[in-house]
PDB file of C-alpha atoms (C1' of nucleotides) in Angstrom:
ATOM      1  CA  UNK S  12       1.093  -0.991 -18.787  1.00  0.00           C
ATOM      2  CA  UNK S  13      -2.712  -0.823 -18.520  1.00  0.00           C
ATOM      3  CA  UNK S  14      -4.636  -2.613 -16.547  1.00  0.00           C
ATOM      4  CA  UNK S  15      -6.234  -4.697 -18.980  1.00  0.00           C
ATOM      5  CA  UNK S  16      -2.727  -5.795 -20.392  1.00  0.00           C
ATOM      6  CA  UNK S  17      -1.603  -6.680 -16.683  1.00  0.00           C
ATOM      7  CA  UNK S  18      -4.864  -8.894 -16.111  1.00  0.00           C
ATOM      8  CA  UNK S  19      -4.205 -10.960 -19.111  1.00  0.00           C
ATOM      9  CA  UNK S  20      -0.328 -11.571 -18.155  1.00  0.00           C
ATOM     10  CA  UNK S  21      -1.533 -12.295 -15.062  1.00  0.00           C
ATOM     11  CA  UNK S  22      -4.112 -14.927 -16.097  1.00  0.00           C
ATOM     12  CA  UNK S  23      -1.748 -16.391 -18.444  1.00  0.00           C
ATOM     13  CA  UNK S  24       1.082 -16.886 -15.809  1.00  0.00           C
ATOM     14  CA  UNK S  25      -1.790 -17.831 -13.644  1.00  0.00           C
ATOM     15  CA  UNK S  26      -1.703 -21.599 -15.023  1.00  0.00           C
ATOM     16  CA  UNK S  27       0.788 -24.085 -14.308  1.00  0.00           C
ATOM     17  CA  UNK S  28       2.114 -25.107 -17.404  1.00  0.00           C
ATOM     18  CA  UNK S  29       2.161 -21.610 -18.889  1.00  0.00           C
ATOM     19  CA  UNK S  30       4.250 -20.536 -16.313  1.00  0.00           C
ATOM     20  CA  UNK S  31       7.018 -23.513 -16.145  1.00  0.00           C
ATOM     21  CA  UNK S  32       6.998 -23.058 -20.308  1.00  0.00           C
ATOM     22  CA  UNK S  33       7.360 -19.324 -19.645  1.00  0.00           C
ATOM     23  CA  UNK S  34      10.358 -19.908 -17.283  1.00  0.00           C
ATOM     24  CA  UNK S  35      11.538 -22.544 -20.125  1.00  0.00           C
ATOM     25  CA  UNK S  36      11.705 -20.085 -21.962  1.00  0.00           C
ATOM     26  CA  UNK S  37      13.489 -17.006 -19.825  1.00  0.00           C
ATOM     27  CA  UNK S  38      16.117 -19.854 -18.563  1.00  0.00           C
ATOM     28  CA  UNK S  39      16.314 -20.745 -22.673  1.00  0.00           C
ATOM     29  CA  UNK S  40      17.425 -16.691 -22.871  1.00  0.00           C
ATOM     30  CA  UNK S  41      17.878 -14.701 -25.945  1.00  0.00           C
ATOM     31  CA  UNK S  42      17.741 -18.231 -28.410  1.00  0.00           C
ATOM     32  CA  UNK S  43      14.740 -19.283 -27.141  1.00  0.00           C
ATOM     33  CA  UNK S  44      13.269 -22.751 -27.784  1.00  0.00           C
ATOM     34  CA  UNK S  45      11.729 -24.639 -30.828  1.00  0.00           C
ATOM     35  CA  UNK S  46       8.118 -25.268 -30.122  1.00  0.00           C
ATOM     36  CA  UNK S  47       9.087 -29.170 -30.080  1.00  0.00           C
ATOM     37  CA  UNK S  48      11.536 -28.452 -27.801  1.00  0.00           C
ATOM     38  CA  UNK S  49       9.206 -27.084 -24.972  1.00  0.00           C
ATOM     39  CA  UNK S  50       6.908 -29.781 -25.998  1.00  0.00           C
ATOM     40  CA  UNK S  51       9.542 -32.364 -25.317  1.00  0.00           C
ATOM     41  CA  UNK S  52      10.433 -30.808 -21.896  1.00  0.00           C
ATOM     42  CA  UNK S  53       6.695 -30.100 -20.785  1.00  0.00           C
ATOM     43  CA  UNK S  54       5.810 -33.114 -21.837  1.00  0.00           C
ATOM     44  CA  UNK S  55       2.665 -31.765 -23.384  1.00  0.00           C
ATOM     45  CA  UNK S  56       0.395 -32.636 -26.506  1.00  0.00           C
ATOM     46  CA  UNK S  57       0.939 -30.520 -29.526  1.00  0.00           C
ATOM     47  CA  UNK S  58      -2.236 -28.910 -29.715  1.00  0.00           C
ATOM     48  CA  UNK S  59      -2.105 -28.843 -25.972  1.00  0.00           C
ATOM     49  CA  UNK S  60       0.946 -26.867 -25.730  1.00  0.00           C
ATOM     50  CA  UNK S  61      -0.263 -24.674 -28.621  1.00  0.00           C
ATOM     51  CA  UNK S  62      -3.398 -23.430 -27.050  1.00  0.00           C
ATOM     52  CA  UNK S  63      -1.271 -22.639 -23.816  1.00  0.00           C
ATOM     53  CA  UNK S  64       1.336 -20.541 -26.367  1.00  0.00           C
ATOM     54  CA  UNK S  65      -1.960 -18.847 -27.995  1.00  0.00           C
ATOM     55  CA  UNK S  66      -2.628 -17.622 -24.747  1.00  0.00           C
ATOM     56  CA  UNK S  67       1.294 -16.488 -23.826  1.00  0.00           C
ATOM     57  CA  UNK S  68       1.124 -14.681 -26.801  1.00  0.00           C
ATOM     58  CA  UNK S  69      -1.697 -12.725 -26.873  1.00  0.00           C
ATOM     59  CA  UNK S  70      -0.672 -11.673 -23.762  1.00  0.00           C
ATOM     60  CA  UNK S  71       2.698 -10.710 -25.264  1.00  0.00           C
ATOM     61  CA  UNK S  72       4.824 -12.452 -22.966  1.00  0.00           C
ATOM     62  CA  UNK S  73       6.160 -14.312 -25.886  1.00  0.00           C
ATOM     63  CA  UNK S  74       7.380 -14.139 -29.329  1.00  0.00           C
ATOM     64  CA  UNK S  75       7.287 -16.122 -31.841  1.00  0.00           C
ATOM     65  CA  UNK S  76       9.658 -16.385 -35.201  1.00  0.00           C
ATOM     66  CA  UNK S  77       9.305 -19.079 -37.728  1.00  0.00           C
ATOM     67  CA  UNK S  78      13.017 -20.448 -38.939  1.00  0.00           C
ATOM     68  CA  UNK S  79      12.202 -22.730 -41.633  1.00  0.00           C
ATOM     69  CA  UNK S  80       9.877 -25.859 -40.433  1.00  0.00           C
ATOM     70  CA  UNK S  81      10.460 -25.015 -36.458  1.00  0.00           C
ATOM     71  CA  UNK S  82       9.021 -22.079 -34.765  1.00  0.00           C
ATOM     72  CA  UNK S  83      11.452 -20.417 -32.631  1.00  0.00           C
ATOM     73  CA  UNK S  84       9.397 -19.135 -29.360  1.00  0.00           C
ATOM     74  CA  UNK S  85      10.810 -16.176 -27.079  1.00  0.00           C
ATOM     75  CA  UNK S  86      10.219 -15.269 -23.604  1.00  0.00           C
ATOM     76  CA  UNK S  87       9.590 -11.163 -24.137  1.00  0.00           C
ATOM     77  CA  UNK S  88      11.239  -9.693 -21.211  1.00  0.00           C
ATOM     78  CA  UNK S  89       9.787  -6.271 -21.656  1.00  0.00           C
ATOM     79  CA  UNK S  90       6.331  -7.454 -21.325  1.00  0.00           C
ATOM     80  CA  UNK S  91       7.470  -8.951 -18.233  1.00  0.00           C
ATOM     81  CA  UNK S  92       9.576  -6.185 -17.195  1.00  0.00           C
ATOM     82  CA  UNK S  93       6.213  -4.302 -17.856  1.00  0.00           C
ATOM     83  CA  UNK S  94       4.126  -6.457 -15.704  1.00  0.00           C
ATOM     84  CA  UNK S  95       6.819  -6.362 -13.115  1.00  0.00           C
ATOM     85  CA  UNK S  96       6.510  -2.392 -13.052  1.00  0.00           C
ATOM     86  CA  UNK S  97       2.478  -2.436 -12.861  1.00  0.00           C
ATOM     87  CA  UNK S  98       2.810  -4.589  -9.559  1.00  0.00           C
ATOM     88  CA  UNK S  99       5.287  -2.663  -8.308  1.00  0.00           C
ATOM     89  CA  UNK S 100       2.920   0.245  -8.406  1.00  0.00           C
ATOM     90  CA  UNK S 101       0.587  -1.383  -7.230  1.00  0.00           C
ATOM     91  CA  UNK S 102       2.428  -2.925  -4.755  1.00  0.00           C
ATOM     92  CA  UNK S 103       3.643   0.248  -2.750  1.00  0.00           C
ATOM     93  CA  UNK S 104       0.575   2.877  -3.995  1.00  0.00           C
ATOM     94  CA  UNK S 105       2.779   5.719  -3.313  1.00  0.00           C
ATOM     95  CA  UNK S 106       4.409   4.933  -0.218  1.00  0.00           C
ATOM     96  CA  UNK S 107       7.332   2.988   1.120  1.00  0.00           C
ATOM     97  CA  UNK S 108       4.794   0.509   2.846  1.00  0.00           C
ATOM     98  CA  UNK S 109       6.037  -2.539   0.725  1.00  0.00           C
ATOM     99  CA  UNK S 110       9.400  -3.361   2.531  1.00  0.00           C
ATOM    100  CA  UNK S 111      12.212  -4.337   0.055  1.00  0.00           C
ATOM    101  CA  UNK S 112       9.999  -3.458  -2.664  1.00  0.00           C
ATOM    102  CA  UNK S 113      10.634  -0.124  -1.776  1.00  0.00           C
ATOM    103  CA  UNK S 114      14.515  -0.878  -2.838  1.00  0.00           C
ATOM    104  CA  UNK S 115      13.289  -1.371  -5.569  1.00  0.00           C
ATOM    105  CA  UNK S 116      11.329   1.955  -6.588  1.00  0.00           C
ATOM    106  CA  UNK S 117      13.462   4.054  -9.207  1.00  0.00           C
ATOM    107  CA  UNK S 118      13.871   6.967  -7.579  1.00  0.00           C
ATOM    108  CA  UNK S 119      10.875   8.462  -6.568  1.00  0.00           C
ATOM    109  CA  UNK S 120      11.373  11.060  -4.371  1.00  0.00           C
ATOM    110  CA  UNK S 121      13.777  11.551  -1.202  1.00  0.00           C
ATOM    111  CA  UNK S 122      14.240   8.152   0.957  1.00  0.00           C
ATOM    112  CA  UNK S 123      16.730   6.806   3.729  1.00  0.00           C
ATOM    113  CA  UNK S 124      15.350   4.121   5.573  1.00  0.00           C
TER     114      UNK S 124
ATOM    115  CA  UNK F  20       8.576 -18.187  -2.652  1.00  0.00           C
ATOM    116  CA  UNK F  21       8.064 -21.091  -4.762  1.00  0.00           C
ATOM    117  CA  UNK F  22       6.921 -22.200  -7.809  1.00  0.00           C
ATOM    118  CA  UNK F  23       3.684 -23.052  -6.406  1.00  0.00           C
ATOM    119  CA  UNK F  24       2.993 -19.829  -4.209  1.00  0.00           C
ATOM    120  CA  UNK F  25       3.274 -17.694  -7.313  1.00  0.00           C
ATOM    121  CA  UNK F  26       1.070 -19.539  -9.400  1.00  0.00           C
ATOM    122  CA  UNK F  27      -1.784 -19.257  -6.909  1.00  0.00           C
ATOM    123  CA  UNK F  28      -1.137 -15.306  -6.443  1.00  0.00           C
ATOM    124  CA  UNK F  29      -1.463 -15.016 -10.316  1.00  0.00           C
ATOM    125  CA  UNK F  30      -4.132 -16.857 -10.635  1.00  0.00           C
ATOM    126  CA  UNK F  31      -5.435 -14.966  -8.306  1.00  0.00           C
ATOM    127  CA  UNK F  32      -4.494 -12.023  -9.197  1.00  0.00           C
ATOM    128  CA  UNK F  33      -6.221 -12.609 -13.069  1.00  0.00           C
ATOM    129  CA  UNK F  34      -9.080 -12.483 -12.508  1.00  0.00           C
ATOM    130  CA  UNK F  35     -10.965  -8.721 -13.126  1.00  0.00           C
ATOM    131  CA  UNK F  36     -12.975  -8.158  -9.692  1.00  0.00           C
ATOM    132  CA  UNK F  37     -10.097  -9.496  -7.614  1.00  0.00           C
ATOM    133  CA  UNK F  38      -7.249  -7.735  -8.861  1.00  0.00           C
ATOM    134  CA  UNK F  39      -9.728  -4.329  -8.892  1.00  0.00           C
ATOM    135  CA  UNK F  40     -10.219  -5.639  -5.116  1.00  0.00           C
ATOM    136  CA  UNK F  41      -6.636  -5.781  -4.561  1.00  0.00           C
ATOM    137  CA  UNK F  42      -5.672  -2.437  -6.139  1.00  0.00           C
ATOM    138  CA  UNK F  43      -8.338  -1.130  -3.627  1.00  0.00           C
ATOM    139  CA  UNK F  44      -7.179  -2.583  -0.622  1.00  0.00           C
ATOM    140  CA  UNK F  45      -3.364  -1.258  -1.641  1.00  0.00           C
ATOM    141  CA  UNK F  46      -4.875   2.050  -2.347  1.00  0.00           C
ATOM    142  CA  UNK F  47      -6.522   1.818   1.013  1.00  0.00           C
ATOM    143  CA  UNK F  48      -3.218   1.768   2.999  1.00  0.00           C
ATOM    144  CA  UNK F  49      -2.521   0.546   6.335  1.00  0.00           C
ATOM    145  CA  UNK F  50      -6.073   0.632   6.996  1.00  0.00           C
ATOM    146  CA  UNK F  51      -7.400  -1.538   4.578  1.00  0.00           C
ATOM    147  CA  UNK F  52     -11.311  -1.677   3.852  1.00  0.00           C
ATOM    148  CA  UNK F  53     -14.273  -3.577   5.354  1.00  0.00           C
ATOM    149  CA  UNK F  54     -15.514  -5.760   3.213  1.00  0.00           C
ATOM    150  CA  UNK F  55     -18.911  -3.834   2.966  1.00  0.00           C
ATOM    151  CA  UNK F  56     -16.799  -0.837   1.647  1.00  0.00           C
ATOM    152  CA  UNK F  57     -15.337  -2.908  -0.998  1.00  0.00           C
ATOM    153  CA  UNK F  58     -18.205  -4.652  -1.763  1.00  0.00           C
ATOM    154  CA  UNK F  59     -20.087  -1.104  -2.398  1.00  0.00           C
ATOM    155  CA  UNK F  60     -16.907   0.105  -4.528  1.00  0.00           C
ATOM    156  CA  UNK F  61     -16.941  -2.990  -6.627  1.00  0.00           C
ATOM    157  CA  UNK F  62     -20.716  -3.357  -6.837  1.00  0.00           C
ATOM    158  CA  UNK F  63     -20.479  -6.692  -6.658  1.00  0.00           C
ATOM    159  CA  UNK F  64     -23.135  -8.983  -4.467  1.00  0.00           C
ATOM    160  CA  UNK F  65     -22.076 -10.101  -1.380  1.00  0.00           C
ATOM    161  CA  UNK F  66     -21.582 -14.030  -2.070  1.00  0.00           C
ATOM    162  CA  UNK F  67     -19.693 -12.937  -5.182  1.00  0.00           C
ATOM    163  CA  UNK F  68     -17.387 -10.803  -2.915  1.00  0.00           C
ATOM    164  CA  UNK F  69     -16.723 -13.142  -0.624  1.00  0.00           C
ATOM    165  CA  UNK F  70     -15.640 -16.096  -3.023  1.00  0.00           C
ATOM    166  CA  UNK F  71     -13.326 -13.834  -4.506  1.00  0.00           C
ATOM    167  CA  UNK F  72     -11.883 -12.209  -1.107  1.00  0.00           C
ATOM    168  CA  UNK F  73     -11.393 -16.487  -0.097  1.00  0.00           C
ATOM    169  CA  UNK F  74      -9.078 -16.643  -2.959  1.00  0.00           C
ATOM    170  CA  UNK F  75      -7.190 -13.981  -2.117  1.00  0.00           C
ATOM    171  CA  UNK F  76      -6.911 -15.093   1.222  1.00  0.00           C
ATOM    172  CA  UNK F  77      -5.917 -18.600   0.548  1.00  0.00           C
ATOM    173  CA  UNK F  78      -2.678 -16.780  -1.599  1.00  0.00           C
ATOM    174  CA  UNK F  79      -2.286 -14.943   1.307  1.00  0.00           C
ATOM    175  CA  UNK F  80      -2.608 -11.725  -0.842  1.00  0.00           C
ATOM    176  CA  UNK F  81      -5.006 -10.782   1.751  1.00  0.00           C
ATOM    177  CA  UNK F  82      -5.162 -10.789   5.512  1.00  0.00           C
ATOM    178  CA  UNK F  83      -8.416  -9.990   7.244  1.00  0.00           C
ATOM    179  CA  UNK F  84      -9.544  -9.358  11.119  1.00  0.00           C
ATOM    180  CA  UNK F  85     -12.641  -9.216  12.163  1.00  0.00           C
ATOM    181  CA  UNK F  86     -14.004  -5.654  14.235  1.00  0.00           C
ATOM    182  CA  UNK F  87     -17.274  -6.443  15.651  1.00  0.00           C
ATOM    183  CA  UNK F  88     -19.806  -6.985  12.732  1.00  0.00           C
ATOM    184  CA  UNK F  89     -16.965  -5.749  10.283  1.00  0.00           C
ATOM    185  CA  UNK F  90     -13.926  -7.771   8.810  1.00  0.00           C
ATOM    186  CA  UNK F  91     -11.277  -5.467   7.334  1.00  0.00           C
ATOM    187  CA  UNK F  92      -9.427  -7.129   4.924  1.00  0.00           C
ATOM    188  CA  UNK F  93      -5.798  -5.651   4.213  1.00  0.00           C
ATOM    189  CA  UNK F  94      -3.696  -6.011   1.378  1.00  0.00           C
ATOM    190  CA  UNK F  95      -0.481  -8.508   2.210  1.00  0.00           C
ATOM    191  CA  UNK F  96       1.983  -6.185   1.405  1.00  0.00           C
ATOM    192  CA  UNK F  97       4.714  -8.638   1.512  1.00  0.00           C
ATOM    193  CA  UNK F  98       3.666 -11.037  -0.492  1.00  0.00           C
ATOM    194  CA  UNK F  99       2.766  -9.009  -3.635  1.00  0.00           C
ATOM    195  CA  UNK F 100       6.658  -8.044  -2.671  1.00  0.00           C
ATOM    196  CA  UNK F 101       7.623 -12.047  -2.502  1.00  0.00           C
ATOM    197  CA  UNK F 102       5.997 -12.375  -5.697  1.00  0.00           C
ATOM    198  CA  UNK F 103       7.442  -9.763  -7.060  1.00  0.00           C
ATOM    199  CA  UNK F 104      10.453 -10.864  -6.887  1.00  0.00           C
ATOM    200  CA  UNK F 105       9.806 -14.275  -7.809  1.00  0.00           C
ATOM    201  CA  UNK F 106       8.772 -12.987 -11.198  1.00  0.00           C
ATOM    202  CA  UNK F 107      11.802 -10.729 -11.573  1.00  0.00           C
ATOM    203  CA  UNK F 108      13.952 -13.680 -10.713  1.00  0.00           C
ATOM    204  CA  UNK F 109      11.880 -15.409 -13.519  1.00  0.00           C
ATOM    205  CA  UNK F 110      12.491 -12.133 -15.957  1.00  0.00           C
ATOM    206  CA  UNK F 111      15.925 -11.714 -15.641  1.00  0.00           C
ATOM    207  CA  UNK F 112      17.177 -15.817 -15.397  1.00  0.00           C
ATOM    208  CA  UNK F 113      20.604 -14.396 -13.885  1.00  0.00           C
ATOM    209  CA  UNK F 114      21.573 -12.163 -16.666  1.00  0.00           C
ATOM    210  CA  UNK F 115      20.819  -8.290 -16.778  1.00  0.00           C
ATOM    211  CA  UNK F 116      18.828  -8.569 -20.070  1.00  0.00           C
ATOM    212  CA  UNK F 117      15.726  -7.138 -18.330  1.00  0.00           C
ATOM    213  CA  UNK F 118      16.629  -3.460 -18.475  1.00  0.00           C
ATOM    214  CA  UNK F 119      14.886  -1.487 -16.025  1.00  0.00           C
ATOM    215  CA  UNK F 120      14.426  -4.127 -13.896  1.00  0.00           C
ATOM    216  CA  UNK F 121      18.111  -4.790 -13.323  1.00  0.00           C
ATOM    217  CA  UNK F 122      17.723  -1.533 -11.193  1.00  0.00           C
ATOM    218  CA  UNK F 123      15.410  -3.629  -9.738  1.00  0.00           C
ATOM    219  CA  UNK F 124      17.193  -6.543  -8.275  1.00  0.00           C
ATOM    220  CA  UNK F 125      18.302  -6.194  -4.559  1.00  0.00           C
ATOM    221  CA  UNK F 126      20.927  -7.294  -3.665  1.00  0.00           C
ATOM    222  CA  UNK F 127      23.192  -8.539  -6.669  1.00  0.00           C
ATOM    223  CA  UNK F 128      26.165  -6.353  -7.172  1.00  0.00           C
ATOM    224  CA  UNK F 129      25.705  -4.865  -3.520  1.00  0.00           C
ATOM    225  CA  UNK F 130      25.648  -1.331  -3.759  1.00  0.00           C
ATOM    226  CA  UNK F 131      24.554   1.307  -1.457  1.00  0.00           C
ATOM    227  CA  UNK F 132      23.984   1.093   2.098  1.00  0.00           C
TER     228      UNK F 132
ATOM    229  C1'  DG H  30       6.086 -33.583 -56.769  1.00  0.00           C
ATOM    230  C1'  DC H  31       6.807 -36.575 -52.768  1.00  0.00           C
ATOM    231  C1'  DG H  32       7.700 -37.970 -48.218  1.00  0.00           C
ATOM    232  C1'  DA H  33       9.220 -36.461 -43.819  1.00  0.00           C
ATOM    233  C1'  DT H  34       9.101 -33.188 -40.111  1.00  0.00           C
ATOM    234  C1'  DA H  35       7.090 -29.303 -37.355  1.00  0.00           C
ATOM    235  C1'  DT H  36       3.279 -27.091 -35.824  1.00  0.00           C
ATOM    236  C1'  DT H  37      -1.387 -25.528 -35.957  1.00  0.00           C
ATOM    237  C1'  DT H  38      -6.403 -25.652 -36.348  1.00  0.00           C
ATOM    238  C1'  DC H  39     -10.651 -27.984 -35.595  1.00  0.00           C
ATOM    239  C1'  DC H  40     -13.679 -29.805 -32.518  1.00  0.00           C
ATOM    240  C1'  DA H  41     -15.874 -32.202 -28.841  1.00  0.00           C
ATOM    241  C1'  DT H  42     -15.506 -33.540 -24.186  1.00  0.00           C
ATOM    242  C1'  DA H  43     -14.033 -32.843 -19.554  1.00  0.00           C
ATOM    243  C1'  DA H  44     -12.861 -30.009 -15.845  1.00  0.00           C
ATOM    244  C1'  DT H  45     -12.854 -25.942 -13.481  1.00  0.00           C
ATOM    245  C1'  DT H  46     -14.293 -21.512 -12.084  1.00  0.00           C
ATOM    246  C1'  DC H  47     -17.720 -17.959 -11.575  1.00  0.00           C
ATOM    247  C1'  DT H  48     -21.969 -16.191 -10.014  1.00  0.00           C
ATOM    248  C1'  DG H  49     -25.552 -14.912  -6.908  1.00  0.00           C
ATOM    249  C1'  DG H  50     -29.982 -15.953  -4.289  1.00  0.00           C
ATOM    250  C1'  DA H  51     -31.295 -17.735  -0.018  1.00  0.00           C
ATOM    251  C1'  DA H  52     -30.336 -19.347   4.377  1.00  0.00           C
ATOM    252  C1'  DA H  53     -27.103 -19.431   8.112  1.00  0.00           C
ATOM    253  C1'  DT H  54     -23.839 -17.274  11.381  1.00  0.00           C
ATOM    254  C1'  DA H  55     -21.798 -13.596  14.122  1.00  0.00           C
ATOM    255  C1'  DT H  56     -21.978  -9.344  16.516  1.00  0.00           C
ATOM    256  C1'  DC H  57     -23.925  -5.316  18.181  1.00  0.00           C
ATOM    257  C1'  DG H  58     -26.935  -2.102  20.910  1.00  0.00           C
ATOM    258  C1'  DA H  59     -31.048  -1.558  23.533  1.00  0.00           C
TER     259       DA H  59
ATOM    260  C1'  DT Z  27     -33.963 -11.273  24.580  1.00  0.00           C
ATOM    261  C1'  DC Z  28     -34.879  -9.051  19.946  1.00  0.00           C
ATOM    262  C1'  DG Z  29     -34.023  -6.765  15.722  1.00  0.00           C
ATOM    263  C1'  DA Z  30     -30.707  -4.779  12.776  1.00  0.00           C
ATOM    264  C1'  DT Z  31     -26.366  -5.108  10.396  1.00  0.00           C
ATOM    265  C1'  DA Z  32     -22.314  -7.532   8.354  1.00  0.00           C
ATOM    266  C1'  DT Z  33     -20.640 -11.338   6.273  1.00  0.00           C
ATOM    267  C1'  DT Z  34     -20.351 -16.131   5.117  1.00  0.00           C
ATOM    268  C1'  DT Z  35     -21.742 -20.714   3.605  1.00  0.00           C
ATOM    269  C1'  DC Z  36     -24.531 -23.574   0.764  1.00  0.00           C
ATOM    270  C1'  DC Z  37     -25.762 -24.865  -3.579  1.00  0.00           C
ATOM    271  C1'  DA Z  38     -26.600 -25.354  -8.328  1.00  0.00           C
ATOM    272  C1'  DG Z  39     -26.723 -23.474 -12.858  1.00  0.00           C
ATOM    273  C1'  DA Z  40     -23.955 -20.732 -16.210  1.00  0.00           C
ATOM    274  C1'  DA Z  41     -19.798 -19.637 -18.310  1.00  0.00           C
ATOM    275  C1'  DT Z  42     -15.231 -20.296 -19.287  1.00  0.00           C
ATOM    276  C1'  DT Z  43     -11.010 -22.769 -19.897  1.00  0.00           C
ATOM    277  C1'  DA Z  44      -8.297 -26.953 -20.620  1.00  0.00           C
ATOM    278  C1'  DT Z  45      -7.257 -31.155 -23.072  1.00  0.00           C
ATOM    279  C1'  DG Z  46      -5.853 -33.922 -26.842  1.00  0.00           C
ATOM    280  C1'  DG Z  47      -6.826 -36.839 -31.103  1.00  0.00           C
ATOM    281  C1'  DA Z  48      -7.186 -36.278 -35.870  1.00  0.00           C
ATOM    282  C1'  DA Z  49      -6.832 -33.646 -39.859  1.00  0.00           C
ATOM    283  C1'  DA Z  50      -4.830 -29.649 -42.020  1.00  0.00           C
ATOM    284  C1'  DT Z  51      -0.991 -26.511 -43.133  1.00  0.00           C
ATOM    285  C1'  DA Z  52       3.780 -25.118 -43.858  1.00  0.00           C
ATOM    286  C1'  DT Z  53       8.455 -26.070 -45.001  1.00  0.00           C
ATOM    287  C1'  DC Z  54      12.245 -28.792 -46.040  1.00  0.00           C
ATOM    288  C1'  DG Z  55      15.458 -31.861 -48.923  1.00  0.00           C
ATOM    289  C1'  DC Z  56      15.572 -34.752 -52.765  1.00  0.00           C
TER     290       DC Z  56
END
DNA sequence: GCGATATTTCCATAATTCTGGAAATATCGA
DNA sequence: TCGATATTTCCAGAATTATGGAAATATCGC
């Protein structure tokens, strides 16, 4: 993931509602939710919770899939798995500075702490 | 960390000149950077700088101590790692859907030492 | 086609965030 | 003390983002 593509899931995530619709949406798994149905639960406006999708979406961390009148929305766990990778990176820079994060690293090189 | 922690890193964190200013400080190491250093790599004026930096600071994705007529500000190491793992606690919702980041997740299964 | 349901687009207002010059503060070395 | 350097705070204008009502669009079943 570019940095470009990291800033805008970041600013998405960055805003409250976005991110308790986006974690909707993960807990929701594979089905995902009807757009009414995250409305309903948010307790947002229509064209409220629209704009806030808009922006989930152009920053890919969501799909969307129409199914007759309802739109089925999707949490895209690659995007986030994506995201998750940049920080890592950029989390540790190379070393094994970061602490449990560095559990985390997929084998970089040799490490026994 | 909760809910409300990792919003205010993201948001932080989405915004162009601070997450350039973070990926600086990380690159920096241990050391970290004075905030005239980072100000020259960033090119960005002073009052600019430090509005941004107060962000940071206030998620704690930053730590600074001042050395005479310098402040060093250091990148928080663990909490890009706390909110790392908040979001890959948000990705993969208890299931292993996430892929590479089910390599990722500490200590589930327990394996290794 | 019609009426009902689901969702979006349009648009204006409100709210927030960003930006940076200038003045203030802190620290140093002489 | 002074002057230089480093950084912040103050402040206000600019820019962006958020909000939500109303109208528009899409799809359904009949």
């Amino acid at each position: 993931m570019d940095t470009d593509t990291a800033l805008e899931a970041l600013a998405a995530l960055g805003h409250e509602t976005r991110l308790t619709a986006f974690r909707e949406l993960v807990q929701a798994g594979a089905g995902g939710l009807a757009v009414g149905e995250l409305r309903d639960r948010l307790g947002a406006p229509g064209a409220t919770l629209t704009a806030h999708l808009n922006t989930l979406r152009s920053a890919a961390l969501v799909t969307d899939e129409r199914e007759g009148r309802v739109i089925r929305v999707r949490a895209n766990y690659a995007q986030m798995n994506a995201l998750i990778g940049y920080l890592t990176e950029n989390c540790c820079a190379g070393d094994e500075s970061c602490g449990p994060a560095s559990a985390c690293k997929p084998t970089k090189g040799g490490k026994k702490t």
